[in-house]
Each structure stands twice: as structure tokens, then as C-alpha cells.
Coordinates of C-alpha atoms in Angstrom, one line a residue:
X1 CA 12.3 -52.0 81.0
X2 CA 13.8 -54.5 78.7
X3 CA 12.2 -55.3 75.0
X4 CA 11.1 -58.9 74.5
X5 CA 13.8 -60.1 71.9
X6 CA 12.7 -64.5 70.5
X7 CA 16.4 -65.8 72.7
X8 CA 15.5 -70.2 72.0
X9 CA 13.6 -71.9 69.6
X10 CA 12.7 -76.1 71.1
X11 CA 11.4 -78.3 69.1
X12 CA 9.9 -81.9 69.8
X13 CA 9.6 -84.4 67.3
X14 CA 8.3 -87.2 69.7
X15 CA 6.0 -86.1 72.7
X16 CA 7.5 -86.3 75.4
X17 CA 10.5 -87.1 74.0
X18 CA 14.2 -84.9 74.6
X19 CA 14.3 -81.2 72.5
X20 CA 16.1 -80.3 69.8
X21 CA 16.7 -76.1 69.8
X22 CA 17.0 -73.9 66.5
X23 CA 18.1 -71.2 65.8
X24 CA 15.7 -70.9 63.1
X25 CA 12.5 -72.1 62.3
X26 CA 9.5 -73.0 59.7
X27 CA 6.1 -72.1 61.7
X28 CA 3.1 -74.1 60.3
X29 CA 0.1 -73.3 62.0
X30 CA -0.6 -76.7 62.9
X31 CA 3.2 -75.6 64.5
X32 CA 6.9 -76.0 64.7
X33 CA 8.1 -77.9 61.5
X34 CA 9.6 -81.3 63.4
X35 CA 7.0 -80.6 66.4
X36 CA 5.4 -83.2 67.7
X37 CA 4.5 -84.9 64.8
X38 CA 5.7 -87.6 66.1
X39 CA 3.7 -89.8 69.1
X40 CA 3.8 -93.0 70.7
X41 CA 0.7 -94.6 71.2
X42 CA -0.8 -98.2 72.6
X43 CA -2.4 -100.4 70.4
X44 CA -5.2 -98.3 70.1
X45 CA -4.3 -94.5 69.2
X46 CA -4.2 -93.5 73.1
X47 CA -1.1 -91.6 73.5
X48 CA 1.6 -92.4 75.5
X49 CA 3.9 -89.9 77.7
X50 CA 6.1 -89.2 80.4
X51 CA 3.2 -89.0 83.1
X52 CA 3.1 -91.9 83.5
X53 CA 6.6 -93.0 81.7
X54 CA 9.2 -90.5 82.5
X55 CA 11.8 -92.6 81.3
X56 CA 10.9 -91.0 78.2
X57 CA 12.0 -87.6 78.7
X58 CA 16.2 -89.9 78.3
X59 CA 15.7 -90.4 74.3
X60 CA 18.1 -87.7 72.0
X61 CA 16.5 -87.2 68.8
X62 CA 18.7 -85.6 65.7
X63 CA 17.3 -84.3 62.1
X64 CA 19.3 -85.6 59.3
X65 CA 17.9 -84.3 55.8
X66 CA 16.3 -88.2 55.3
X67 CA 15.2 -88.6 58.6
X68 CA 15.6 -88.7 62.7
X69 CA 18.2 -90.0 65.0
X70 CA 16.6 -91.4 68.6
X71 CA 19.1 -92.1 70.9
X72 CA 19.0 -93.8 74.5
X73 CA 21.3 -94.2 77.7
X74 CA 22.0 -98.0 76.4
X75 CA 21.0 -99.2 73.9
X76 CA 22.2 -99.1 70.1
X77 CA 20.9 -95.3 68.2
X78 CA 17.8 -96.2 66.2
X79 CA 18.0 -94.5 62.1
X80 CA 14.6 -93.8 60.9
X81 CA 14.2 -92.7 57.6
X82 CA 10.8 -91.1 55.9
X83 CA 10.8 -93.3 53.2
X84 CA 11.1 -96.1 54.7
X85 CA 7.7 -95.7 57.1
X86 CA 4.7 -98.6 56.4
X87 CA 2.1 -94.9 56.6
X88 CA -0.6 -97.7 56.7
X89 CA -3.1 -95.5 58.2
X90 CA -4.1 -96.3 62.2
X91 CA -6.6 -94.3 65.5
X92 CA -5.0 -92.1 67.2
X93 CA -6.0 -89.9 69.9
X94 CA -5.1 -87.5 72.1
X95 CA -7.0 -86.9 75.3
X96 CA -10.6 -86.7 74.3
X97 CA -9.0 -85.7 70.3
X98 CA -10.1 -89.0 67.6
X99 CA -8.7 -89.1 64.5
X100 CA -6.2 -91.2 62.2
X101 CA -2.1 -91.3 61.8
X102 CA 0.7 -93.7 60.4
X103 CA 2.4 -96.4 61.2
X104 CA 6.6 -96.3 60.8
X105 CA 8.3 -99.3 61.2
X106 CA 8.4 -102.7 62.7
X107 CA 12.2 -101.2 64.1
X108 CA 11.6 -98.5 65.6
X109 CA 7.9 -99.4 67.7
X110 CA 10.2 -102.2 68.9
X111 CA 13.2 -99.7 70.2
X112 CA 10.8 -97.5 71.6
X113 CA 8.6 -100.8 73.3
X114 CA 12.0 -102.0 74.4
X115 CA 13.0 -98.1 75.9
X116 CA 9.4 -98.4 77.8
X117 CA 9.1 -102.0 78.9
X118 CA 6.2 -101.9 77.1
X119 CA 4.6 -102.1 73.8
X120 CA 4.4 -99.5 72.1
X121 CA 4.0 -97.9 68.1
X122 CA 5.8 -95.2 66.8
X123 CA 3.7 -93.0 65.1
X124 CA 3.1 -90.1 62.4
X125 CA 1.2 -87.5 62.0
X126 CA 1.8 -87.3 58.7
X127 CA 3.4 -84.0 56.1
X128 CA -0.3 -82.4 57.4
X129 CA -2.3 -83.5 60.8
X130 CA -5.7 -85.1 60.5
X131 CA -6.2 -83.9 63.9
X132 CA -8.8 -81.3 63.3
X133 CA -8.8 -78.8 66.2
X134 CA -12.5 -76.5 66.3
X135 CA -11.7 -74.5 69.3
X136 CA -8.8 -73.4 66.9
X137 CA -10.8 -74.2 63.6
X138 CA -7.2 -76.0 61.7
X139 CA -5.3 -78.6 62.5
X140 CA -2.8 -79.7 65.2
X141 CA 0.3 -82.2 65.9
X142 CA 0.8 -84.5 68.5
X143 CA 0.8 -81.5 71.3
X144 CA -1.1 -81.9 73.7
X145 CA -3.9 -79.1 72.5
X146 CA -2.3 -76.2 70.7
X147 CA 0.7 -75.9 68.4
X148 CA 3.2 -73.3 70.5
X149 CA 4.1 -72.8 73.9
X150 CA 5.8 -69.5 74.8
X151 CA 7.8 -68.7 78.5
X152 CA 9.7 -65.4 78.7
X153 CA 13.6 -66.0 81.1
X154 CA 11.8 -63.7 83.5
X155 CA 8.8 -65.2 84.5
X156 CA 11.5 -69.5 85.3
X157 CA 13.4 -66.6 87.5
X158 CA 10.7 -65.9 89.3
X159 CA 10.0 -69.4 90.2
X160 CA 13.2 -70.2 91.3
X161 CA 13.3 -67.4 93.3
X162 CA 9.6 -68.5 95.5
X163 CA 11.0 -72.6 94.6
X164 CA 13.1 -74.4 96.8
X165 CA 14.0 -75.6 94.1
X166 CA 15.9 -75.2 90.8
X167 CA 14.2 -75.8 87.9
X168 CA 15.5 -75.2 84.2
X169 CA 12.8 -75.2 80.9
X170 CA 13.9 -78.0 79.9
X171 CA 10.9 -78.6 83.1
X172 CA 8.2 -77.1 80.6
X173 CA 8.6 -78.3 76.9
X174 CA 8.1 -75.0 75.4
X175 CA 8.3 -73.9 72.3
X176 CA 9.7 -70.1 72.5
X177 CA 11.9 -69.0 74.9
X178 CA 12.1 -64.8 75.2
X179 CA 14.1 -63.1 77.3
X180 CA 12.8 -59.8 79.0
X181 CA 13.0 -58.2 82.6
X182 CA 8.9 -57.9 83.1
X183 CA 7.9 -62.0 84.9
X184 CA 5.2 -63.5 83.4
X185 CA 5.1 -60.7 80.5
X186 CA 3.3 -62.9 78.2
X187 CA -0.1 -63.1 80.9
X188 CA -0.1 -59.3 78.7
X189 CA 0.2 -61.1 74.8
X190 CA -3.4 -61.0 73.1
X191 CA -0.7 -60.5 69.2
X192 CA 2.3 -60.9 68.5
X193 CA 4.3 -61.2 66.1
X194 CA 8.0 -62.8 65.6
X195 CA 9.9 -62.8 62.3
X196 CA 7.3 -63.4 60.0
X197 CA 4.4 -64.3 62.4
X198 CA 1.3 -62.9 64.4
X199 CA 0.9 -65.2 67.3
X200 CA -2.2 -65.4 69.0
X201 CA -2.0 -66.2 72.7
X202 CA -5.6 -68.1 73.3
X203 CA -5.0 -69.8 76.7
X204 CA -2.9 -70.1 79.7
X205 CA -0.9 -73.7 80.1
X206 CA -2.2 -76.2 82.2
X207 CA 0.6 -77.4 84.3
X208 CA 0.6 -81.8 85.3
X209 CA 3.1 -83.6 86.9
X210 CA 5.0 -83.7 84.3
X211 CA 6.8 -80.9 85.3
X212 CA 8.1 -82.8 88.1
X213 CA 10.1 -85.4 86.4
X214 CA 13.7 -83.8 87.1
X215 CA 15.3 -84.0 83.2
X216 CA 18.6 -85.8 85.0
X217 CA 17.4 -88.5 86.9
X218 CA 13.9 -89.3 84.8
X219 CA 12.5 -89.6 88.0
X220 CA 9.2 -88.1 89.6
X221 CA 10.7 -85.0 91.9
X222 CA 9.4 -86.9 95.2
X223 CA 8.6 -82.6 96.5
X224 CA 6.3 -82.4 94.1
X225 CA 8.4 -79.3 92.7
X226 CA 7.1 -76.7 90.7
X227 CA 3.6 -77.9 91.3
X228 CA 3.9 -77.7 95.2
X229 CA 5.6 -73.7 94.7
X230 CA 2.7 -72.7 91.4
X231 CA -0.1 -73.9 93.3
X232 CA 0.8 -71.0 96.0
X233 CA 1.2 -67.6 93.4
X234 CA -0.1 -69.1 89.7
X235 CA -3.0 -71.0 90.8
X236 CA -7.2 -70.6 90.4
X237 CA -9.9 -70.9 92.3
X238 CA -10.5 -74.4 91.8
X239 CA -6.6 -75.0 92.1
X240 CA -5.5 -75.5 88.5
X241 CA -1.9 -74.5 87.9
X242 CA 0.0 -72.4 84.7
X243 CA 2.7 -71.4 83.2
X244 CA 2.7 -69.3 79.5
X245 CA 1.3 -69.3 76.7
X246 CA -0.5 -71.4 74.5
X247 CA -0.6 -69.9 70.5
X248 CA -1.6 -70.5 67.4
X249 CA 0.2 -68.8 64.0
X250 CA -2.3 -66.9 62.2
X251 CA 0.3 -67.7 59.3
X252 CA 2.8 -69.1 57.8
X253 CA 6.7 -68.1 57.7
X254 CA 10.5 -68.2 59.1
X255 CA 11.2 -67.5 62.9
X256 CA 14.4 -66.8 64.0
X257 CA 16.5 -66.8 67.6
X258 CA 17.4 -62.7 68.3
X259 CA 13.7 -61.4 67.0
X260 CA 12.3 -58.8 68.5
X261 CA 9.3 -59.8 69.9
X262 CA 6.5 -56.8 68.8
X263 CA 3.1 -56.7 71.0
X264 CA 0.1 -56.3 68.5
X265 CA -2.5 -55.8 71.4
X266 CA -2.8 -56.6 75.3
X267 CA -5.1 -58.1 77.2
X268 CA -4.9 -58.4 80.7
X269 CA -2.9 -60.4 82.9
X270 CA -4.8 -63.8 84.8
X271 CA -5.6 -63.1 88.0
X272 CA -3.6 -65.9 90.3
X273 CA -4.2 -64.8 94.6
X274 CA -0.7 -64.7 95.8
X275 CA -0.3 -66.9 99.2
X276 CA 3.1 -67.9 98.5
X277 CA 6.5 -66.7 101.4
X278 CA 9.3 -67.0 101.5
X279 CA 12.0 -70.1 102.3
X280 CA 12.6 -70.3 106.0
X281 CA 16.0 -70.5 108.0
X282 CA 15.7 -72.6 110.6
X283 CA 18.4 -73.3 113.3
X284 CA 18.0 -76.3 115.8
X285 CA 18.3 -75.4 119.1
X286 CA 18.1 -78.5 121.7
X287 CA 17.7 -81.4 120.5
X288 CA 15.7 -83.9 123.1
X289 CA 15.3 -87.7 123.4
X290 CA 11.8 -87.8 124.3
X291 CA 11.3 -92.5 123.1
X292 CA 14.0 -95.5 121.8
X293 CA 14.8 -94.3 119.0
X294 CA 12.8 -91.1 119.2
X295 CA 14.5 -86.6 119.0
X296 CA 12.3 -83.8 119.3
X297 CA 14.3 -81.1 117.3
X298 CA 13.6 -77.4 118.6
X299 CA 14.2 -75.5 115.9
X300 CA 15.0 -71.0 115.9
X301 CA 14.2 -68.7 112.1
X302 CA 17.9 -67.2 111.7
X303 CA 15.8 -63.7 111.4
X304 CA 12.1 -62.7 111.8
X305 CA 9.5 -64.1 113.6
X306 CA 8.3 -68.2 114.2
X307 CA 5.4 -68.2 111.0
X308 CA 2.0 -68.5 112.3
X309 CA 0.7 -71.8 112.1
X310 CA -2.1 -74.5 113.3
X311 CA -2.0 -77.8 115.6
X312 CA -1.3 -80.4 113.5
X313 CA 0.3 -78.9 110.4
X314 CA 3.1 -80.3 109.0
X315 CA 6.9 -78.7 107.9
X316 CA 8.7 -79.2 104.9
X317 CA 12.0 -79.3 105.2
X318 CA 14.7 -79.4 102.5
X319 CA 18.0 -80.2 103.5
X320 CA 22.0 -81.7 102.3
X321 CA 21.9 -85.7 103.1
X322 CA 25.1 -86.7 101.8
X323 CA 25.6 -84.0 99.1
X324 CA 22.2 -84.1 98.4
X325 CA 19.2 -81.8 98.1
X326 CA 16.4 -83.4 99.8
X327 CA 13.1 -82.4 100.5
X328 CA 10.2 -83.4 103.0
X329 CA 7.6 -82.8 105.8
X330 CA 7.6 -83.3 109.4
X331 CA 4.3 -82.6 111.5
X332 CA 5.8 -80.4 114.3
X333 CA 4.9 -81.4 117.7
X334 CA 5.0 -78.3 118.8
X335 CA 2.1 -75.6 119.5
X336 CA 1.1 -72.0 118.2
X337 CA 0.8 -71.4 121.4
X338 CA 4.0 -72.0 122.3
X339 CA 6.3 -68.8 120.6
X340 CA 9.3 -68.6 119.4
X341 CA 10.4 -71.8 118.9
X342 CA 9.2 -75.0 116.1
X343 CA 9.4 -78.2 117.5
X344 CA 9.6 -81.5 115.0
X345 CA 9.8 -84.9 115.9
X346 CA 11.3 -87.1 114.9
X347 CA 11.5 -91.0 114.8
X348 CA 14.5 -93.4 113.3
X349 CA 13.0 -96.5 111.0
X350 CA 14.2 -99.2 109.3
X351 CA 15.4 -97.2 105.4
X352 CA 14.6 -94.0 106.9
X353 CA 17.3 -92.0 104.5
X354 CA 16.5 -88.7 106.5
X355 CA 14.6 -89.6 109.7
X356 CA 18.2 -91.7 110.5
X357 CA 20.1 -88.3 108.9
X358 CA 18.0 -86.7 111.6
X359 CA 19.0 -88.4 114.3
X360 CA 22.6 -89.4 113.5
X361 CA 24.0 -85.9 112.3
X362 CA 21.4 -83.1 112.7
X363 CA 22.3 -81.3 116.1
X364 CA 22.3 -78.2 118.0
X365 CA 23.7 -74.7 115.6
X366 CA 23.4 -77.5 112.4
X367 CA 20.5 -75.7 110.2
X368 CA 17.7 -76.7 107.6
X369 CA 15.8 -74.9 105.2
X370 CA 11.1 -74.8 105.4
X371 CA 8.9 -73.3 103.7
X372 CA 5.6 -72.6 106.2
X373 CA 3.3 -74.5 107.6
X374 CA 0.6 -75.6 106.1
X375 CA -1.9 -78.4 105.6
X376 CA -5.5 -79.7 105.8
X377 CA -4.9 -81.7 109.0
X378 CA -5.3 -79.5 112.3
X379 CA -7.5 -79.1 115.5
X380 CA -9.8 -75.7 114.6
X381 CA -10.3 -72.9 117.3
X382 CA -12.4 -74.0 120.0
X383 CA -13.9 -78.1 119.2
X384 CA -17.0 -77.7 119.7
X385 CA -17.6 -81.9 120.0
X386 CA -15.6 -83.9 122.7
X387 CA -12.3 -85.1 120.6
X388 CA -10.6 -88.6 120.8
X389 CA -6.8 -88.2 119.5
X390 CA -5.6 -91.4 117.9
X391 CA -1.8 -92.4 116.9
X392 CA 0.9 -94.8 116.7
X393 CA 4.4 -94.2 115.4
X394 CA 5.4 -91.0 115.2
X395 CA 1.7 -89.7 114.5
X396 CA 2.1 -89.5 118.2
X397 CA 3.4 -85.5 116.5
X398 CA 0.7 -83.9 115.7
X399 CA -1.5 -85.0 118.5
X400 CA 1.0 -84.0 120.6
X401 CA 0.6 -80.2 119.3
X402 CA -3.2 -80.5 119.8
X403 CA -3.7 -82.1 123.2
X404 CA -0.7 -78.6 124.0
X405 CA -2.5 -75.8 121.9
X406 CA -5.6 -77.1 124.0
X407 CA -3.8 -77.0 127.4
X408 CA -2.6 -73.2 127.0
X409 CA -5.7 -72.5 126.0
X410 CA -7.9 -74.5 128.7
X411 CA -9.8 -76.0 126.8
X412 CA -9.2 -79.9 127.9
X413 CA -12.7 -80.3 128.2
X414 CA -13.6 -84.5 126.3
X415 CA -10.6 -85.4 124.5
X416 CA -9.3 -88.3 124.5
X417 CA -5.1 -89.3 123.7
X418 CA -4.8 -93.1 122.4
X419 CA -1.2 -94.1 121.4
X420 CA -0.2 -97.1 120.2
X421 CA 3.4 -98.3 120.1
X422 CA 6.3 -101.1 121.2
X423 CA 6.8 -101.3 124.6
X424 CA 7.3 -98.8 127.3
X425 CA 10.8 -97.1 125.9
X426 CA 8.6 -96.2 122.8
X427 CA 6.4 -94.3 124.6
X428 CA 6.8 -90.3 123.2
X429 CA 7.0 -87.6 126.6
X430 CA 5.2 -90.3 128.7
X431 CA 5.9 -87.7 131.6
X432 CA 3.8 -84.3 129.9
X433 CA 0.9 -86.7 128.7
X434 CA 0.9 -88.4 132.1
X435 CA 1.0 -83.8 134.0
X436 CA -0.9 -83.4 131.7
X437 CA -4.0 -86.3 132.6
X438 CA -3.2 -84.7 136.2
X439 CA -3.8 -81.3 135.6
X440 CA -7.0 -81.6 133.3
X441 CA -9.9 -83.8 134.9
X442 CA -11.1 -84.0 131.2
X443 CA -8.3 -85.9 129.4
X444 CA -8.0 -90.1 129.6
X445 CA -4.3 -91.0 128.4
X446 CA -4.3 -94.4 127.0
X447 CA -1.7 -96.2 126.1
X448 CA -1.4 -99.8 124.5
X449 CA 1.7 -101.1 124.2
X450 CA 2.1 -104.4 121.6
X451 CA 5.0 -106.2 122.9
X452 CA 4.1 -105.1 126.6
X453 CA 6.8 -106.3 130.1
X454 CA 4.6 -108.7 132.6
X455 CA 4.7 -105.4 135.3
X456 CA 3.1 -103.2 132.3
X457 CA -0.9 -102.9 133.8
X458 CA -2.4 -100.8 130.2
X459 CA -3.8 -102.0 127.4
X460 CA -2.2 -104.0 125.2
X461 CA -2.5 -105.2 121.7
X462 CA -2.9 -103.4 118.0
X463 CA -5.8 -101.3 118.8
X464 CA -9.1 -103.5 118.6
X465 CA -13.4 -103.3 119.7
X466 CA -12.4 -104.0 123.1
X467 CA -10.3 -100.7 122.8
X468 CA -12.7 -98.5 121.2
X469 CA -15.2 -100.0 123.7
X470 CA -13.3 -98.1 126.3
X471 CA -13.6 -94.3 124.8
X472 CA -16.9 -93.0 126.5
X473 CA -18.6 -91.8 123.7
X474 CA -17.4 -92.4 120.7
X475 CA -19.5 -91.5 118.6
X476 CA -20.5 -88.3 119.6
X477 CA -16.7 -87.7 118.8
X478 CA -14.6 -85.6 116.0
X479 CA -11.5 -88.2 115.6
X480 CA -8.0 -87.1 114.2
X481 CA -6.2 -90.3 113.6
X482 CA -2.5 -90.7 112.5
X483 CA 0.2 -93.7 112.5
X484 CA 0.9 -95.9 109.7
X485 CA -1.1 -96.6 107.2
X486 CA -2.5 -100.1 108.6
X487 CA -3.4 -98.7 111.0
X488 CA -5.6 -95.5 110.1
X489 CA -7.5 -98.3 107.3
X490 CA -7.9 -99.8 111.6
X491 CA -9.0 -97.4 113.6
X492 CA -11.3 -95.6 110.8
X493 CA -13.0 -99.1 110.4
X494 CA -14.2 -99.5 113.2
X495 CA -15.0 -96.0 114.6
X496 CA -17.4 -96.0 112.1
X497 CA -19.0 -99.8 113.2
X498 CA -19.2 -97.8 116.7
X499 CA -20.8 -94.9 114.8
X500 CA -18.4 -92.7 114.8
X501 CA -20.4 -90.4 111.4
X502 CA -17.7 -90.7 108.8
X503 CA -17.6 -86.8 108.4
X504 CA -16.3 -86.1 112.3
X505 CA -13.5 -88.6 111.0
X506 CA -10.1 -87.4 109.7
X507 CA -7.3 -89.2 108.8
X508 CA -3.9 -87.0 108.0
X509 CA -1.8 -88.6 105.2
X510 CA 1.1 -86.1 103.3
X511 CA 1.7 -86.0 98.9
X512 CA 0.6 -88.4 96.7
X513 CA 1.6 -91.7 97.1
X514 CA 2.9 -93.9 93.8
X515 CA 2.9 -96.4 95.3
X516 CA 2.0 -98.7 98.4
X517 CA 4.2 -100.9 101.0
X518 CA 0.8 -102.8 101.9
X519 CA 1.3 -106.3 100.7
X520 CA 0.2 -107.7 97.0
X521 CA -3.7 -107.8 97.5
X522 CA -5.9 -108.5 94.5
X523 CA -8.8 -106.8 94.1
X524 CA -11.9 -105.7 91.9
X525 CA -12.1 -103.2 90.6
X526 CA -15.7 -101.2 89.1
X527 CA -15.9 -97.6 87.3
X528 CA -18.9 -96.3 85.9
X529 CA -20.0 -100.4 85.8
X530 CA -17.2 -101.6 83.7
X531 CA -15.8 -104.6 86.7
X532 CA -11.1 -105.5 86.3
X533 CA -9.3 -106.9 88.0
X534 CA -7.0 -104.8 90.2
X535 CA -4.8 -104.1 93.6
X536 CA -3.5 -101.8 96.7
X537 CA 0.3 -101.3 95.2
X538 CA -1.0 -99.1 92.2
X539 CA -3.4 -95.7 91.6
X540 CA -7.2 -96.1 91.0
X541 CA -5.6 -93.3 87.8
X542 CA -2.8 -95.8 86.9
X543 CA -5.0 -98.9 87.0
X544 CA -7.7 -98.1 85.1
X545 CA -6.2 -97.0 82.2
X546 CA -3.8 -100.3 82.2
X547 CA -7.1 -102.0 81.7
X548 CA -8.6 -99.5 78.9
X549 CA -11.4 -98.2 81.1
X550 CA -11.0 -94.0 80.3
X551 CA -11.2 -92.0 83.8
X552 CA -10.6 -88.3 83.1
X553 CA -7.2 -87.2 84.4
X554 CA -5.0 -83.6 83.4
X555 CA -2.3 -83.0 85.9
X556 CA -2.1 -86.2 87.6
X557 CA -0.7 -84.8 91.0
X558 CA -4.2 -83.7 92.3
X559 CA -3.7 -80.5 91.5
X560 CA -6.8 -79.6 89.5
X561 CA -9.6 -82.0 90.3
X562 CA -10.1 -83.3 87.0
X563 CA -10.2 -87.1 87.4
X564 CA -12.2 -86.4 91.3
X565 CA -15.3 -89.5 91.5
X566 CA -17.4 -90.6 93.9
X567 CA -16.2 -93.7 95.7
X568 CA -19.8 -95.4 96.1
X569 CA -18.2 -98.5 98.2
X570 CA -15.0 -99.8 99.2
X571 CA -12.2 -98.2 100.8
X572 CA -8.7 -96.5 99.2
X573 CA -5.7 -94.8 100.8
X574 CA -6.5 -91.0 99.3
X575 CA -3.6 -88.4 100.0
X576 CA -4.2 -84.6 101.4
X577 CA -3.9 -83.0 98.3
X578 CA -5.1 -79.4 97.0
X579 CA -7.7 -80.4 94.5
X580 CA -9.4 -82.6 97.3
X581 CA -11.6 -80.3 99.9
X582 CA -12.9 -81.6 103.6
X583 CA -16.2 -81.3 102.5
X584 CA -15.3 -83.1 100.0
X585 CA -14.0 -86.2 101.3
X586 CA -17.2 -86.1 103.4
X587 CA -18.8 -86.6 100.6
X588 CA -17.4 -89.5 99.3
X589 CA -15.2 -87.8 96.0
X590 CA -11.4 -89.0 95.5
X591 CA -9.0 -88.4 93.8
X592 CA -8.3 -90.9 90.9
X593 CA -4.6 -89.9 89.8
X594 CA -3.2 -90.5 93.7
X595 CA -6.3 -92.6 95.4
X596 CA -5.1 -96.2 96.5
X597 CA -7.7 -98.8 96.5
X598 CA -7.5 -100.1 99.9
X599 CA -10.9 -103.3 99.0
X600 CA -12.9 -103.6 96.2
X601 CA -14.4 -100.8 94.8
X602 CA -17.1 -99.3 92.9
X603 CA -16.8 -95.2 91.7
X604 CA -18.5 -92.8 89.5
X605 CA -18.1 -89.4 88.2

């Protein structure tokens, strides 16, 4: 293997803004010179970062002998001069560290406030930061926790080999990039020397939602990449994902691009279970129109076998739509009991970019790229309780997978299959459902139409008390529910009113919602006894922060579990995310970073 050398030096003058690449840099114990010596803050000194305001990554900066010039698309450049700083002492807060920083200029505050659409102040750390961290024994800049970060190019190459999307080093905001051909070689370093400086590697760097910001568009990637991929091979037992090593400088001195990495002491690499599997190329072998504007696409792998999956899990896919690579997750309607092919059933919806494109353009012979099926919403083998499979609209897809699986294993002992749609022509797989009901004495199929014709003799209207009352021994069943958000809210409330044990209620949801499509409803939210006004539009964490109420957080993407709280009363929409297990859901725990209040709520941590 070739020896590692320093290939990039990056500084970020303002925390969370774009970086500057240097050929040489002076290293101080508090960090690289000019690195994170500025920070945007609210009036109380609380840090403002691109975790919440991703547009910050579009701010670029250039160092001058007497200050810095900042640029942002659509705004006149801002020039700040050190000699014009007001240098008034002001509180600053980075995570749990409270310390004193200094004010800069009114023009800088106004300019950055215009960029963010939020009143902020540009703070200066001072020539020597007043933030002293006991863990490392000296002062630190406005960086998250440690003065410097190192990542090897081989580590990024390995991530890109596994990820369905391409990632750049800019996403990880590292100070030092090193060459070499061994992925994650930095994990084995305990002490290294670069140029004049000796460094100690003190902690693997836990990554957050900031890594998912597309540095070109300044928007969060809907796919949650690279966190999703890293969670499959760089995650610890609690779900935190790690990439890069935090460094502390043991002395001051100069480093230069091209310097060799002298390894003074090694350590065992951190162990992360590797559950990653290579992506699949799936080819459409059949299109099946299963209802009005509802198409099933039967897919076969270009090589190899169909991966194992559980009935009810979903398939992460990506495809080129009008020149752009887009990622989505669709529940598999096929059953793992029927080997050789996978199926996704896709319903046309208003403004559905990918759903409508698939229905219009994806034909037999076309291919797409997919990851292995996953998800926590699935039917376990040999269910021990009677089942209620409850769906509306395209939510029928996981229920079809489950029902097909049960039928193939002759386990349809006491199953109620309820589906709600609009008209008769919207009933998916109507003939198959009728055949299955005739085949299995233990199956009861209930279809309700919200706009029935005069000839319809079945149930009508939306899910209601009268509908649930027709389900025998509903309180003894295990319920699986999937459909539009309002439908699932109503279903959960009705089923629990009928005595269903909440531990036997399972609800499907994909990804971390950043906002709700529901009409705005004013709510009262309580966190540890602090009451504030909120709504049903954004996450509990975002609303608490806006109200000045503190909730511990880190990744902001449902991977680390740092923001886990207990729901004492009320209802929230909690997506299916890695850091929240089924038994924790059953205990009333939710993640503040990704749950959206639906009613007045009270939570405690």
C-alpha cells in the first residue's frame, strides 16, 4: 500500500458556510488558523447552522489581509474588516458549551440575516477562543466539538462505491484530506505527524443530516444519502453513523499539501457491522394494469437472484427522470413466497413526479437501479394473533404482499382485509381478492367506496365506527395499517377505541418528513412542562427550537436517537427511522427530529 500524504487543507471561516482550500496552513491548538472563527447566532447566542438553514452552504468567502469578503447569489458582496469589529462581549452557545464571543458589525448581521431570512448575528471567537473544552484540555473554535477533522480520499471512494448517489468531500466539511489506497485508514491512527505538527486522533466523527445537503442546490437530499448507505456499514449499535476522525493538535506549526503522514502510534479500528449489499439492476418484464391509474411493474434482476425480503417491506429505487436522478421507495406488492420476480404497484397521483413518470414511460424492457428491500413494517412468520390488514389508496400494496404470503403458506386462518378507495374501477386486484376469499374460509374481504354507484352493494364512505364494528374480535387482532396520513390517524384512533392493544398496532411510513401537507392546525405543545404554541406542519424539534425550548439532538435525521422523548399525551406522526425500534414505539417513545405533532401533545425526555 502507498504511504498516505496530505492532499487537501480546508478551512471554513464561518461555521456551516462554504470552505476555502489552502496549500499551507498554520495549526494552532484551537484549530487551523481562520477555521470556524466566526459563527452565526440567534439573539441569545445559540448557534445557527446549515442543519436547519442549508442555504448557508452557498455562502462563499475569501480571505483578505484585513478581513474577509463573503458572497451569495443575488446579493452584493459583504466585506468585513477586523478593525471595524465592535468587539462587544456577547454570549455564545455551541451545543452544551456556553462561553463569551464578540460582536462584529451591523452590516454583517444585516447581510447574513438577509441570506437566512432569520435575524442572526455574526459572532467572532476572538484571536484566542474563550471556549475551553475539558475533554481536550484547551480552547476550541466554533467547531462542533474538536479542533480538526481528517478523512481519507479512499474512504470517500469506498462510500461512493456503495452509495446509489455520488458524494463529494465538501459534504463532510473536513479540514484535512489524505491520499492513500486503504479505506478508513484514518480509523487506525492514534498519533500522527504532518509537517511540523503532531496530532492525536481522539474520536470518530458522528455524522448528521448536514451531510445530506446537496452543496450545489443547498437542499437536503430526499434520499437521506449518504446517511442511509453509511448506516449499513458505518453504524454502531445505537444507529449513529461515523465517517472521519476528530483530531487534536499537540503543538503549533505549519502543514503543507504534499506532506507525508507519519504514523507514530496506531489503534484498533472501530468495528461496525457491515450489512450493506450491492445495488440491483431490475428490468421490467411485465406491466399489469390492476385498477384505474394503478399499474403493477413486475421486475427481474439482470443477474443473480431476487434478494430476500419480508412481506410488507419496501424497495428503494432510483431512476433517471427527465435528466435528473431521483430516488423513491415503493412497497413491494409481490410476495417472497413467489420467487424470481419483484413487483411494485404504483398509483398515479396529482403532482406525483416519479409515480406519474413510471405510469407514462416505464415499459417492458426498461431498467431501474434498486437497493435491497428494507423497512420495519412487515409481517412476521407464523403470526400468532388474528390479523386486520387495513388500507386505503396505494396503501394496499403491503397488504397484498402479506395476504399473498399467508395464502401461499396456508396461514389464512382469521384475516380481515379492509380496503378503502373511491369507485369500483379503483379497486386493485379485485378478481384476485375475490378468488382468495373463496379459497380461504378464514379470510374476510371488506371494500368500502367513498363515491359508490347505485349498483354497489358493499360498504360505503370513509373508515368509520360502523365499519370497524363489522370486524369480529377487533380488540384481539394484530393490525397493519397503510394509507394517507389522515386515514391512518383515524384508523389508529378508532381501533384503540375498540380496545386494540397499541402494541399490536403497526403503521407504515417512509422517511423523515420535513413538513406536513395537512391544513394548518394550531396546537399547544409541551416539552418537560414548558408550554408553547405550535402546529401540525413541522417537526417537534424545529418548533421547540423556534420557541426557545431545548431538546437534545445530533443527527436530525432519525439515525442517532439523541432526541428521543416520551409521548405522555396526544398524537404525532412518527416515520419509520433506524433509531426508533418497535418496542420503543410501543412504549410511547418518539424522535423529536422527525415526528410531527397531530394534536396537542405533552412530551418528556
